[in-house]
mmCIF file with all atom_site columns, C-alpha atoms in Angstrom:
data_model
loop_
_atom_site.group_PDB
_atom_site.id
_atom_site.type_symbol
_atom_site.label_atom_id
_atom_site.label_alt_id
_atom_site.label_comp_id
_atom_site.label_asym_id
_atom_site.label_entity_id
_atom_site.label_seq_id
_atom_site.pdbx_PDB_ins_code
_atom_site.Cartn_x
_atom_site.Cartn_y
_atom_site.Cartn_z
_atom_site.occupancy
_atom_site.B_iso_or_equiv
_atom_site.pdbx_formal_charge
_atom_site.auth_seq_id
_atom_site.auth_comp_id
_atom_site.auth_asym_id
_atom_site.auth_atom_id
_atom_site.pdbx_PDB_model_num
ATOM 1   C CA . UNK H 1 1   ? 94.040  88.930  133.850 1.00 0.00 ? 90  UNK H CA 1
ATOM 2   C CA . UNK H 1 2   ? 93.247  90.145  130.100 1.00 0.00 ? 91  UNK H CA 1
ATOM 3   C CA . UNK H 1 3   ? 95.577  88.217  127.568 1.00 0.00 ? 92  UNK H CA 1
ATOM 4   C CA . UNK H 1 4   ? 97.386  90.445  125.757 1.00 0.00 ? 93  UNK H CA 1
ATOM 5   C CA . UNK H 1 5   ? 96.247  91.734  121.707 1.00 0.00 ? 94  UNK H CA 1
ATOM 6   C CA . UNK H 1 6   ? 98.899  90.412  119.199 1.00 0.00 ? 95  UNK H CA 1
ATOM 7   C CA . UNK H 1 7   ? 98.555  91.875  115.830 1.00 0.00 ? 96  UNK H CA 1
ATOM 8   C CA . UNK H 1 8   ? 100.874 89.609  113.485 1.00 0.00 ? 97  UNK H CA 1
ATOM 9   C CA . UNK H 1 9   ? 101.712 88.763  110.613 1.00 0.00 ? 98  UNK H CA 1
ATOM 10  C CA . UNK H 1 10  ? 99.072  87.059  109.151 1.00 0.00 ? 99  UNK H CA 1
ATOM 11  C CA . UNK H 1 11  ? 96.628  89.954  110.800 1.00 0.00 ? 100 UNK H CA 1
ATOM 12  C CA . UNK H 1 12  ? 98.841  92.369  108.889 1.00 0.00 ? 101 UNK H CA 1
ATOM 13  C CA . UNK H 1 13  ? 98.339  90.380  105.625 1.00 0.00 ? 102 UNK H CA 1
ATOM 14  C CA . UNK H 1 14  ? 94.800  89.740  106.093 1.00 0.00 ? 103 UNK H CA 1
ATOM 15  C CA . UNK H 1 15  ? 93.959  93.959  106.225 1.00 0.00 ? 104 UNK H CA 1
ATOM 16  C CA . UNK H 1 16  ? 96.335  94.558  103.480 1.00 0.00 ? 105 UNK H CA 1
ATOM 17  C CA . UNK H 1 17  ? 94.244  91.626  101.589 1.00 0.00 ? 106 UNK H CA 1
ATOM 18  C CA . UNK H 1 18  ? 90.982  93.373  102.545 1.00 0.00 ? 107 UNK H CA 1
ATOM 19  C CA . UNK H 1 19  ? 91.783  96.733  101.557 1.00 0.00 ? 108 UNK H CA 1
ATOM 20  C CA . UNK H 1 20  ? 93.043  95.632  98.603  1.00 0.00 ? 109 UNK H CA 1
ATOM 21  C CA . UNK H 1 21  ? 89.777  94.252  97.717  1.00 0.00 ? 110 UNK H CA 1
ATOM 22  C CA . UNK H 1 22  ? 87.355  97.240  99.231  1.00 0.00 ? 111 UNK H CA 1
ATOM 23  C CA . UNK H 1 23  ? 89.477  99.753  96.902  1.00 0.00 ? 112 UNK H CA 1
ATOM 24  C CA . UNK H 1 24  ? 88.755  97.854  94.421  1.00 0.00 ? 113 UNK H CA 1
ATOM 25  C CA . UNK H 1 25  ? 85.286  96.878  94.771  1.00 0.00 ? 114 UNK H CA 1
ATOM 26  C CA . UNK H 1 26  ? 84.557  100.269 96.245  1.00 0.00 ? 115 UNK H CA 1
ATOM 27  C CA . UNK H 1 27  ? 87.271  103.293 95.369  1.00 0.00 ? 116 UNK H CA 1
ATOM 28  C CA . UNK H 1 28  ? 89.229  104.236 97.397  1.00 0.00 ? 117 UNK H CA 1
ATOM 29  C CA . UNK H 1 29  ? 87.130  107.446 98.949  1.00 0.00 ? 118 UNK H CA 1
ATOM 30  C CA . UNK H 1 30  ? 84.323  104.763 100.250 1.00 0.00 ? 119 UNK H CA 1
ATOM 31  C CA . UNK H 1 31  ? 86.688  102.677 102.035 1.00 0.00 ? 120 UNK H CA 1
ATOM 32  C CA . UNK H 1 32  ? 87.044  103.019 105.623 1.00 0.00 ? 121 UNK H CA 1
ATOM 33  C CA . UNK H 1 33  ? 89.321  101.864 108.497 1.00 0.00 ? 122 UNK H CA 1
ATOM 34  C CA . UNK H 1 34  ? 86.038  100.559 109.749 1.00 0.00 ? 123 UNK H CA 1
ATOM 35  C CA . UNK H 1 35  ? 84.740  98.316  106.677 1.00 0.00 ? 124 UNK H CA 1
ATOM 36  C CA . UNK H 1 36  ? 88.739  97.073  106.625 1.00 0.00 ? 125 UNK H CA 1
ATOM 37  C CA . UNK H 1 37  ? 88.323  96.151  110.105 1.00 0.00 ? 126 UNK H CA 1
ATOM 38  C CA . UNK H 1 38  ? 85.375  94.591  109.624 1.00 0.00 ? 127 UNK H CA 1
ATOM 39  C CA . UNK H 1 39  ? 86.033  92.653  106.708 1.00 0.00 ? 128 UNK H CA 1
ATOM 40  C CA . UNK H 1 40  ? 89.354  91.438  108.638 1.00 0.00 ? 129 UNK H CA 1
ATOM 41  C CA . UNK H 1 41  ? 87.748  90.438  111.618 1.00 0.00 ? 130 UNK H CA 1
ATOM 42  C CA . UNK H 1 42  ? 89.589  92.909  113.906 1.00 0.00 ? 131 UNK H CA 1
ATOM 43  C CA . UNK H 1 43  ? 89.684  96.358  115.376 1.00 0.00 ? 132 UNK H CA 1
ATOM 44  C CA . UNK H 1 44  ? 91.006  99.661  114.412 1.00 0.00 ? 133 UNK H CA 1
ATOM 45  C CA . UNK H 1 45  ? 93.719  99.222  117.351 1.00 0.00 ? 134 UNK H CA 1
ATOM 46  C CA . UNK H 1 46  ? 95.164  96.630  114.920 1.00 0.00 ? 135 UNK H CA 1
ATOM 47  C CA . UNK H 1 47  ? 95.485  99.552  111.950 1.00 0.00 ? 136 UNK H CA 1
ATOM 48  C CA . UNK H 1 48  ? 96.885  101.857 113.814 1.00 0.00 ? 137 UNK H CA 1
ATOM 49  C CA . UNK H 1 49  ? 99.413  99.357  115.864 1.00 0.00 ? 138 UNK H CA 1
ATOM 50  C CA . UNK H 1 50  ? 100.137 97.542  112.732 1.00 0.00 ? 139 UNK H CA 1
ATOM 51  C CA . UNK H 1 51  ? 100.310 100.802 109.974 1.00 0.00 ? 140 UNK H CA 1
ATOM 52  C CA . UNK H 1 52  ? 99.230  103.878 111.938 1.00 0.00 ? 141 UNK H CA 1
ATOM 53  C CA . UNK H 1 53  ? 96.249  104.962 109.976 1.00 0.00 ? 142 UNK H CA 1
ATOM 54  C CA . UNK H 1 54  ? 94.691  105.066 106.114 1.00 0.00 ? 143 UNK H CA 1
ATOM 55  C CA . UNK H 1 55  ? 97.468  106.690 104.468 1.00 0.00 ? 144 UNK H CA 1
ATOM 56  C CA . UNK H 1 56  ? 99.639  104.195 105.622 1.00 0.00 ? 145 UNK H CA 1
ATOM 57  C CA . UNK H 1 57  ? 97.875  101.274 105.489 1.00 0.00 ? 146 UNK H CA 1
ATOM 58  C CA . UNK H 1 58  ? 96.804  102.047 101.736 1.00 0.00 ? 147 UNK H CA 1
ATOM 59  C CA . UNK H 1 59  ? 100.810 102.535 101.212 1.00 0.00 ? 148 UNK H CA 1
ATOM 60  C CA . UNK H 1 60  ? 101.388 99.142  102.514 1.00 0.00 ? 149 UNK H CA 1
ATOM 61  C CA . UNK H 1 61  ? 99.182  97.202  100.272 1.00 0.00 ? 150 UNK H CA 1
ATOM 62  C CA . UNK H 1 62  ? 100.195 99.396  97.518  1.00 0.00 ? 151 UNK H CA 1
ATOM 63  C CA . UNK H 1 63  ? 103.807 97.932  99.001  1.00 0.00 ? 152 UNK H CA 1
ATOM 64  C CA . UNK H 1 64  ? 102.427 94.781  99.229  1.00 0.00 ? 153 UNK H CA 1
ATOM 65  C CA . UNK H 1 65  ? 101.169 94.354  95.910  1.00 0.00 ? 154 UNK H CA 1
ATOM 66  C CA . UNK H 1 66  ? 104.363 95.391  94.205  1.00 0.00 ? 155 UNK H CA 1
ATOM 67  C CA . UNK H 1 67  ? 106.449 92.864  96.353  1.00 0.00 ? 156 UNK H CA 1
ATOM 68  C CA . UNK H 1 68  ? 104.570 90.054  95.559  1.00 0.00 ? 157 UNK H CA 1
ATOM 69  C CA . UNK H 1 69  ? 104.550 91.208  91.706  1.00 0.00 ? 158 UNK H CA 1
ATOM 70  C CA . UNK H 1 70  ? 108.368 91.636  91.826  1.00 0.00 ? 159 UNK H CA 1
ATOM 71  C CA . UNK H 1 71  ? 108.376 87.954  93.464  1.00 0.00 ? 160 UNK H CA 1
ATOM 72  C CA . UNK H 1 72  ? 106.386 86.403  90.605  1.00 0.00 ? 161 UNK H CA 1
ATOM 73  C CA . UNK H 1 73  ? 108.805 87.955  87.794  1.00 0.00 ? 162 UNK H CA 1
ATOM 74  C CA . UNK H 1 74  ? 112.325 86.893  89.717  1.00 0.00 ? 163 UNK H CA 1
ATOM 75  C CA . UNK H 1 75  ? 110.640 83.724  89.345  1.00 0.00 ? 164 UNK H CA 1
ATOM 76  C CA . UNK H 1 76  ? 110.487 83.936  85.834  1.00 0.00 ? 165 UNK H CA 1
ATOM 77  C CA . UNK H 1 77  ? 113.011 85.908  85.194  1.00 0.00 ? 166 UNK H CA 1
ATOM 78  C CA . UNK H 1 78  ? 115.338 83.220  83.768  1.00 0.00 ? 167 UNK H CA 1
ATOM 79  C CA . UNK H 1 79  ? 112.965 82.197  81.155  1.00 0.00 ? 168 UNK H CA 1
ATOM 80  C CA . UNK H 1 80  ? 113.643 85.675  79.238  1.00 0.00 ? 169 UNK H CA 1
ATOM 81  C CA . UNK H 1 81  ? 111.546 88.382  77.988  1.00 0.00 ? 170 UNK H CA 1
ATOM 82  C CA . UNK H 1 82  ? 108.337 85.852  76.989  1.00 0.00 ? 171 UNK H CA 1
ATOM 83  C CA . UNK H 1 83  ? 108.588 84.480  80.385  1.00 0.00 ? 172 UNK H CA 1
ATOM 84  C CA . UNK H 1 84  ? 108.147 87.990  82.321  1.00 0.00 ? 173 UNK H CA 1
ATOM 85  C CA . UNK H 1 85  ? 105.400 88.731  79.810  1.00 0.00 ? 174 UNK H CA 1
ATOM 86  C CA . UNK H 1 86  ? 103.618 85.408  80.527  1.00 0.00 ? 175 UNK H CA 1
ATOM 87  C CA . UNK H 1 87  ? 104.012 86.078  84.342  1.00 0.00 ? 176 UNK H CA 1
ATOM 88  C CA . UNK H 1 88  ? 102.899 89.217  84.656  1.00 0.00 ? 177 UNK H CA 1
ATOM 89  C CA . UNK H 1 89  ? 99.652  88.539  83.215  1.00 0.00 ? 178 UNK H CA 1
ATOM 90  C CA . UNK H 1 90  ? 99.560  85.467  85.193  1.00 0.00 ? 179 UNK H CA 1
ATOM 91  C CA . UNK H 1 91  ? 99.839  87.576  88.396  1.00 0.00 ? 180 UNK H CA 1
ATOM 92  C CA . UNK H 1 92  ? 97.514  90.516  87.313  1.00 0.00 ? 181 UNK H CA 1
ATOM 93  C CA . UNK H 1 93  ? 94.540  87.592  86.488  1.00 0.00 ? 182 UNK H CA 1
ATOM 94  C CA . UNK H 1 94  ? 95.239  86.298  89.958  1.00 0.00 ? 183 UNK H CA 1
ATOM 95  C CA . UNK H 1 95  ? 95.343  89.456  91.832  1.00 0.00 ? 184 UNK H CA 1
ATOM 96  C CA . UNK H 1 96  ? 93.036  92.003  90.151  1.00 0.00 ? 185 UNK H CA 1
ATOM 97  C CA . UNK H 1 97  ? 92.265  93.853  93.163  1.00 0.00 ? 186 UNK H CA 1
ATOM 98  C CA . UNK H 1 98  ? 96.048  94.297  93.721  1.00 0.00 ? 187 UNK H CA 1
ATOM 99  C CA . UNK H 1 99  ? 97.138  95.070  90.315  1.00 0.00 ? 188 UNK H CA 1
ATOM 100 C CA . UNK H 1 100 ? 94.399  97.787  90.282  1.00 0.00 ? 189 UNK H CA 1
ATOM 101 C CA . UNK H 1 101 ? 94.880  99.072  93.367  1.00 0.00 ? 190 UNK H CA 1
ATOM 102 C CA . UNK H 1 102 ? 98.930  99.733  92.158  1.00 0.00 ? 191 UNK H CA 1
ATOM 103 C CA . UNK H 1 103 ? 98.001  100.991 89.386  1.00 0.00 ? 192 UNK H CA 1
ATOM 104 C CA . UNK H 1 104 ? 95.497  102.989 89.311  1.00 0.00 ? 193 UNK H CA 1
ATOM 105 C CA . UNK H 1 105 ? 95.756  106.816 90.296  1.00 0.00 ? 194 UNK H CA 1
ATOM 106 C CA . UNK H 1 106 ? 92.828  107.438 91.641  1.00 0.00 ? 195 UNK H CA 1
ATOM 107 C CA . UNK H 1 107 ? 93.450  106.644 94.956  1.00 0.00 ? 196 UNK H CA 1
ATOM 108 C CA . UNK H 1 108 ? 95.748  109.699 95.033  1.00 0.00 ? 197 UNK H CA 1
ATOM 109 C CA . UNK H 1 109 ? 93.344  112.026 94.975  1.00 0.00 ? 198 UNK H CA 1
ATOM 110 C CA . UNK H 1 110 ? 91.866  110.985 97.809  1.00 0.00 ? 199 UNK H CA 1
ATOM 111 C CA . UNK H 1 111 ? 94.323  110.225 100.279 1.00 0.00 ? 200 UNK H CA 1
ATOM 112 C CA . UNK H 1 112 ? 98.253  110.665 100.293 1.00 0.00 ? 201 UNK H CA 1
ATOM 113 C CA . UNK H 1 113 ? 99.289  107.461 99.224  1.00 0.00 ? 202 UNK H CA 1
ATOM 114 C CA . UNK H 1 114 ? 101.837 106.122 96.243  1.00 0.00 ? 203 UNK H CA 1
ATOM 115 C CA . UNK H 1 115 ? 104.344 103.013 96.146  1.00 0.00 ? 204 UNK H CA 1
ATOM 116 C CA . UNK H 1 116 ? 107.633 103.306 98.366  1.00 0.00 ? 205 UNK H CA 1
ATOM 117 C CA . UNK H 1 117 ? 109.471 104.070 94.928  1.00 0.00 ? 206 UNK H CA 1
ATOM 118 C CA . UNK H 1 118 ? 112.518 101.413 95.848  1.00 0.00 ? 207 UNK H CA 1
ATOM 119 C CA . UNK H 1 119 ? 109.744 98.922  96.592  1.00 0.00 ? 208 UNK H CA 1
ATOM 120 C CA . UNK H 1 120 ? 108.315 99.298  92.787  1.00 0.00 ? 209 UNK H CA 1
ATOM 121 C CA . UNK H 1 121 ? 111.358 99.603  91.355  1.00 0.00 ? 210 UNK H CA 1
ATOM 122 C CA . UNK H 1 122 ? 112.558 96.815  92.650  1.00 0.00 ? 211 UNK H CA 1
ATOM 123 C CA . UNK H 1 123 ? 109.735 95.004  91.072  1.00 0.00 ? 212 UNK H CA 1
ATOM 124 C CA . UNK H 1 124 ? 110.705 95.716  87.647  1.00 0.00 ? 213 UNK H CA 1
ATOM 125 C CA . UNK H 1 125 ? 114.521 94.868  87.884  1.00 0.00 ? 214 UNK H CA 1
ATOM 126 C CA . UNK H 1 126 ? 114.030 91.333  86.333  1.00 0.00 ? 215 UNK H CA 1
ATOM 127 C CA . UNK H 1 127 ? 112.484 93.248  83.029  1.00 0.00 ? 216 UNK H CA 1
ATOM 128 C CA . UNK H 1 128 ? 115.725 96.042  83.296  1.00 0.00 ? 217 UNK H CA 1
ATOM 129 C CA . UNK H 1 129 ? 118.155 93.241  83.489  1.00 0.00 ? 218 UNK H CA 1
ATOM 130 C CA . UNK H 1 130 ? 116.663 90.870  80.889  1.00 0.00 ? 219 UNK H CA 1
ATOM 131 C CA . UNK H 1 131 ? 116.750 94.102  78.471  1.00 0.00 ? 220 UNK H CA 1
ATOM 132 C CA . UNK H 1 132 ? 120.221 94.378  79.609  1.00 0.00 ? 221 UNK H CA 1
ATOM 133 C CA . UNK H 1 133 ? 121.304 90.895  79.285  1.00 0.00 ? 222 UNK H CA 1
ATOM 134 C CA . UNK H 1 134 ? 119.409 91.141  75.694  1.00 0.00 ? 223 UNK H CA 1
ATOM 135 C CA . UNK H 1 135 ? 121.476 94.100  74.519  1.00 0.00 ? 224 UNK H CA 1
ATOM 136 C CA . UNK H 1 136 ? 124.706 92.479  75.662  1.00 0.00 ? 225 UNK H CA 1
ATOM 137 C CA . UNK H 1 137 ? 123.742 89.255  73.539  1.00 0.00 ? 226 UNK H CA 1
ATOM 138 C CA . UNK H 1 138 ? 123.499 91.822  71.188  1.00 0.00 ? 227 UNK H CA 1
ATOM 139 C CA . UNK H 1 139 ? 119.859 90.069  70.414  1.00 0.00 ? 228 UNK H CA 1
ATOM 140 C CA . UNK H 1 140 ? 118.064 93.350  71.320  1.00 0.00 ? 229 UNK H CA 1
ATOM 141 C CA . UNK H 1 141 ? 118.082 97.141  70.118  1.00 0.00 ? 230 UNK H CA 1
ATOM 142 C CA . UNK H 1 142 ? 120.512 99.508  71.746  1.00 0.00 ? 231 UNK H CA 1
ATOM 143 C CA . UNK H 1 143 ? 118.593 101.911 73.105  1.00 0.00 ? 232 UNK H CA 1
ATOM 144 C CA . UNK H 1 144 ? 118.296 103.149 76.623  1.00 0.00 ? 233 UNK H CA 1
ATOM 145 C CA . UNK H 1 145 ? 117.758 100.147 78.761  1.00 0.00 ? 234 UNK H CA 1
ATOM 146 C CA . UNK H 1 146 ? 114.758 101.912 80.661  1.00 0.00 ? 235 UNK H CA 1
ATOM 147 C CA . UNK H 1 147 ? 113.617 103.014 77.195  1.00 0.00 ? 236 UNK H CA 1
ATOM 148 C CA . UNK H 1 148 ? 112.942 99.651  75.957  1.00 0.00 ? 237 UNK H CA 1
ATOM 149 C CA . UNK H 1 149 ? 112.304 98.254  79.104  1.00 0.00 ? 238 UNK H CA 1
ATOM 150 C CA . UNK H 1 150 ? 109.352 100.817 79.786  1.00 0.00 ? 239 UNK H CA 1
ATOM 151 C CA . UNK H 1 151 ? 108.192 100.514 75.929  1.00 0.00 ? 240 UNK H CA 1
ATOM 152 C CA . UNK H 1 152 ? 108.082 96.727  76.979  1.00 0.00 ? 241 UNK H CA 1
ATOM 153 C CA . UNK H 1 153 ? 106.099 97.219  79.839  1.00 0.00 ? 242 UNK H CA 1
ATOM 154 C CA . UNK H 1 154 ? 103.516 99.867  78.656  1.00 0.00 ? 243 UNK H CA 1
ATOM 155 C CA . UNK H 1 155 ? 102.740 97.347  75.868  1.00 0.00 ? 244 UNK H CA 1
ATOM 156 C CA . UNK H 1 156 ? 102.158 94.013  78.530  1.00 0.00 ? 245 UNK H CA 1
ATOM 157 C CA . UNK H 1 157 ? 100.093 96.582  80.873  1.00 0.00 ? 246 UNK H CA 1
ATOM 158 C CA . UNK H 1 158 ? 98.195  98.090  78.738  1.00 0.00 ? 247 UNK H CA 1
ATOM 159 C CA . UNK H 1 159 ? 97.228  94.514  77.221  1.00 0.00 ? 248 UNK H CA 1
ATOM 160 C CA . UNK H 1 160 ? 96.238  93.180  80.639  1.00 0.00 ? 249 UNK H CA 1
ATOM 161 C CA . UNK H 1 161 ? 94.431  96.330  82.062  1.00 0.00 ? 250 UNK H CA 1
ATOM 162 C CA . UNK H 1 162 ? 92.206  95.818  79.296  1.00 0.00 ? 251 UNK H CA 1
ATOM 163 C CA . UNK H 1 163 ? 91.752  92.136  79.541  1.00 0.00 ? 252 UNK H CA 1
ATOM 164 C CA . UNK H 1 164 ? 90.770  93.234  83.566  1.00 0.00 ? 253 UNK H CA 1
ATOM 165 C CA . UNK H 1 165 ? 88.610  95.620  82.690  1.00 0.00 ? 254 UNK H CA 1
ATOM 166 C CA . UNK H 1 166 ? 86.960  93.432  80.135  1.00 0.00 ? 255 UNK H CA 1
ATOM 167 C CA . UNK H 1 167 ? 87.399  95.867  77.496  1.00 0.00 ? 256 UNK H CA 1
ATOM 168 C CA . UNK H 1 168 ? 85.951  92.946  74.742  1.00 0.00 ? 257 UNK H CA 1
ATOM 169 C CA . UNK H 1 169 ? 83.251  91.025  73.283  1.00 0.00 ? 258 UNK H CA 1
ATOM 170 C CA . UNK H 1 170 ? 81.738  87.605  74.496  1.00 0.00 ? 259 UNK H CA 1
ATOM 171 C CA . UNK H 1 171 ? 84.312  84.859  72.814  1.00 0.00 ? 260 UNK H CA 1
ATOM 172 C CA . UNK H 1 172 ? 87.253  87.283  73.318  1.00 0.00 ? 261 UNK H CA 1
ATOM 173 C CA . UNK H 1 173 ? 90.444  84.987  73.360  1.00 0.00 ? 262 UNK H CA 1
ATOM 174 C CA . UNK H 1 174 ? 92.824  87.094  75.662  1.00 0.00 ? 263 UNK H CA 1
ATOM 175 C CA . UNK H 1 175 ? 94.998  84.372  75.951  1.00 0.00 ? 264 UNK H CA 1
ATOM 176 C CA . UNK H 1 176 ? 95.658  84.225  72.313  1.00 0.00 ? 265 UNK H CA 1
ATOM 177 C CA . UNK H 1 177 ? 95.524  87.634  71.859  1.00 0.00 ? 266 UNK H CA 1
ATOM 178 C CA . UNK H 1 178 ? 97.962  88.573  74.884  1.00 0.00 ? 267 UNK H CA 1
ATOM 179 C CA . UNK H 1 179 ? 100.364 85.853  73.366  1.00 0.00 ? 268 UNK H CA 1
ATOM 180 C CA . UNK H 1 180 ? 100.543 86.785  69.810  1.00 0.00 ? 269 UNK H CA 1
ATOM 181 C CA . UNK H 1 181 ? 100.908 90.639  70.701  1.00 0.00 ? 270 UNK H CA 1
ATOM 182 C CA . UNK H 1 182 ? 103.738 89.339  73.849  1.00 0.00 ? 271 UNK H CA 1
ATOM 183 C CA . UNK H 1 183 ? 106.050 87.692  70.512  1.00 0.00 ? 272 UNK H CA 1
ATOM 184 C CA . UNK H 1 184 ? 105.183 90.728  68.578  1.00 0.00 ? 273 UNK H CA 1
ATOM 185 C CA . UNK H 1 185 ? 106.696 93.042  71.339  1.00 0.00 ? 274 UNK H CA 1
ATOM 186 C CA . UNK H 1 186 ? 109.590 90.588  71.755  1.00 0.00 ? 275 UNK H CA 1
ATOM 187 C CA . UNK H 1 187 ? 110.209 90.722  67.885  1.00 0.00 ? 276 UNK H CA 1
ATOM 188 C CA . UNK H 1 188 ? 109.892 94.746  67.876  1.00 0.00 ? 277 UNK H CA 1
ATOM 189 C CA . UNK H 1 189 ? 112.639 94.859  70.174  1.00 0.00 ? 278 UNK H CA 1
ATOM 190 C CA . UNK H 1 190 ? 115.164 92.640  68.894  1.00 0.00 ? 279 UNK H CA 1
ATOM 191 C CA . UNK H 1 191 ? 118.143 93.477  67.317  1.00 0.00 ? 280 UNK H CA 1
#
């Protein structure tokens, strides 16, 4: 008697890992459900059991990415505004394929895919309610909490998706840089 296929968790992760790293090392129109099951050791039974097809599997590790992100700044989140800053690039630099893969539009154009929108905003609550704790210090400007916090956050990307794409010269100190511009956001915010 055949055993039975289980497709778990740690099968699930695995082809949410790969494609994660096939968008990103080859866009997302090159990647198929065959090179993901490939690179994951498994068969397209597991896709479709596990996700039901591209669209959905490209969702999840869209999904994926943003949970994990949202993970790393609740665990920061009590250091305040430097801390999330710090983290964030932290995370990107140890999941470029992820960050890229959430971030970058291009995937939409080839397949109908985009972050569950609770799942991503959910990942940038710690930043909302720091700006919100901030502006009831009365340490921060009184704008629009999503104003600032968006400002904040356009700033930090923007920073780190050039660091990623190595938008520099040989010597480049990104840490420094990233550090000195992360206080001068903090600063340009404050009350």
């Amino acid at each position: 008697m055949a055993r039975p296929i289980v497709h778990d968790d740690s099968l699930r992760q695995r082809l949410l890992e790969v494609t994660a790293e096939l968008v990103d090392r080859e866009g997302p129109a090159r990647v198929t459900l065959r090179d993901v099951t490939s690179g994951a050791q498994t068969s397209t039974t597991a896709i479709y059991s596990l996700f039901g097809g591209k669209a959905q599997l490209l969702t999840a590790a869209v999904d994926d990415g943003f949970r994990s992100f949202g993970e790393s700044q609740r665990a920061a989140a009590g250091g305040g505004l430097l801390a999330l800053g710090r983290a964030y690039r932290i995370w990107a630099l140890e999941h470029p394929a992820l960050y890229r893969l959430m971030f970058g539009s291009a995937m939409a154009a080839y397949v109908d895919c985009s972050p569950t929108p609770a799942v991503a905003s959910e990942a940038m609550l710690p930043l909302i309610e720091a700006v919100a704790a901030g502006q009831a210090a009365g340490t921060m400007r009184d704008d629009r909490v999503e104003t600032v916090a968006t400002g904040i956050w356009g700033q930090v990307h923007g920073l780190v998706s050039l660091e990623l794409a190595q938008m520099d010269i040989p010597g480049t100190d990104w840490a420094g840089i990233y550090e000195a511009s992360l206080e001068a956001v903090v600063r340009a915010w404050a009350r």
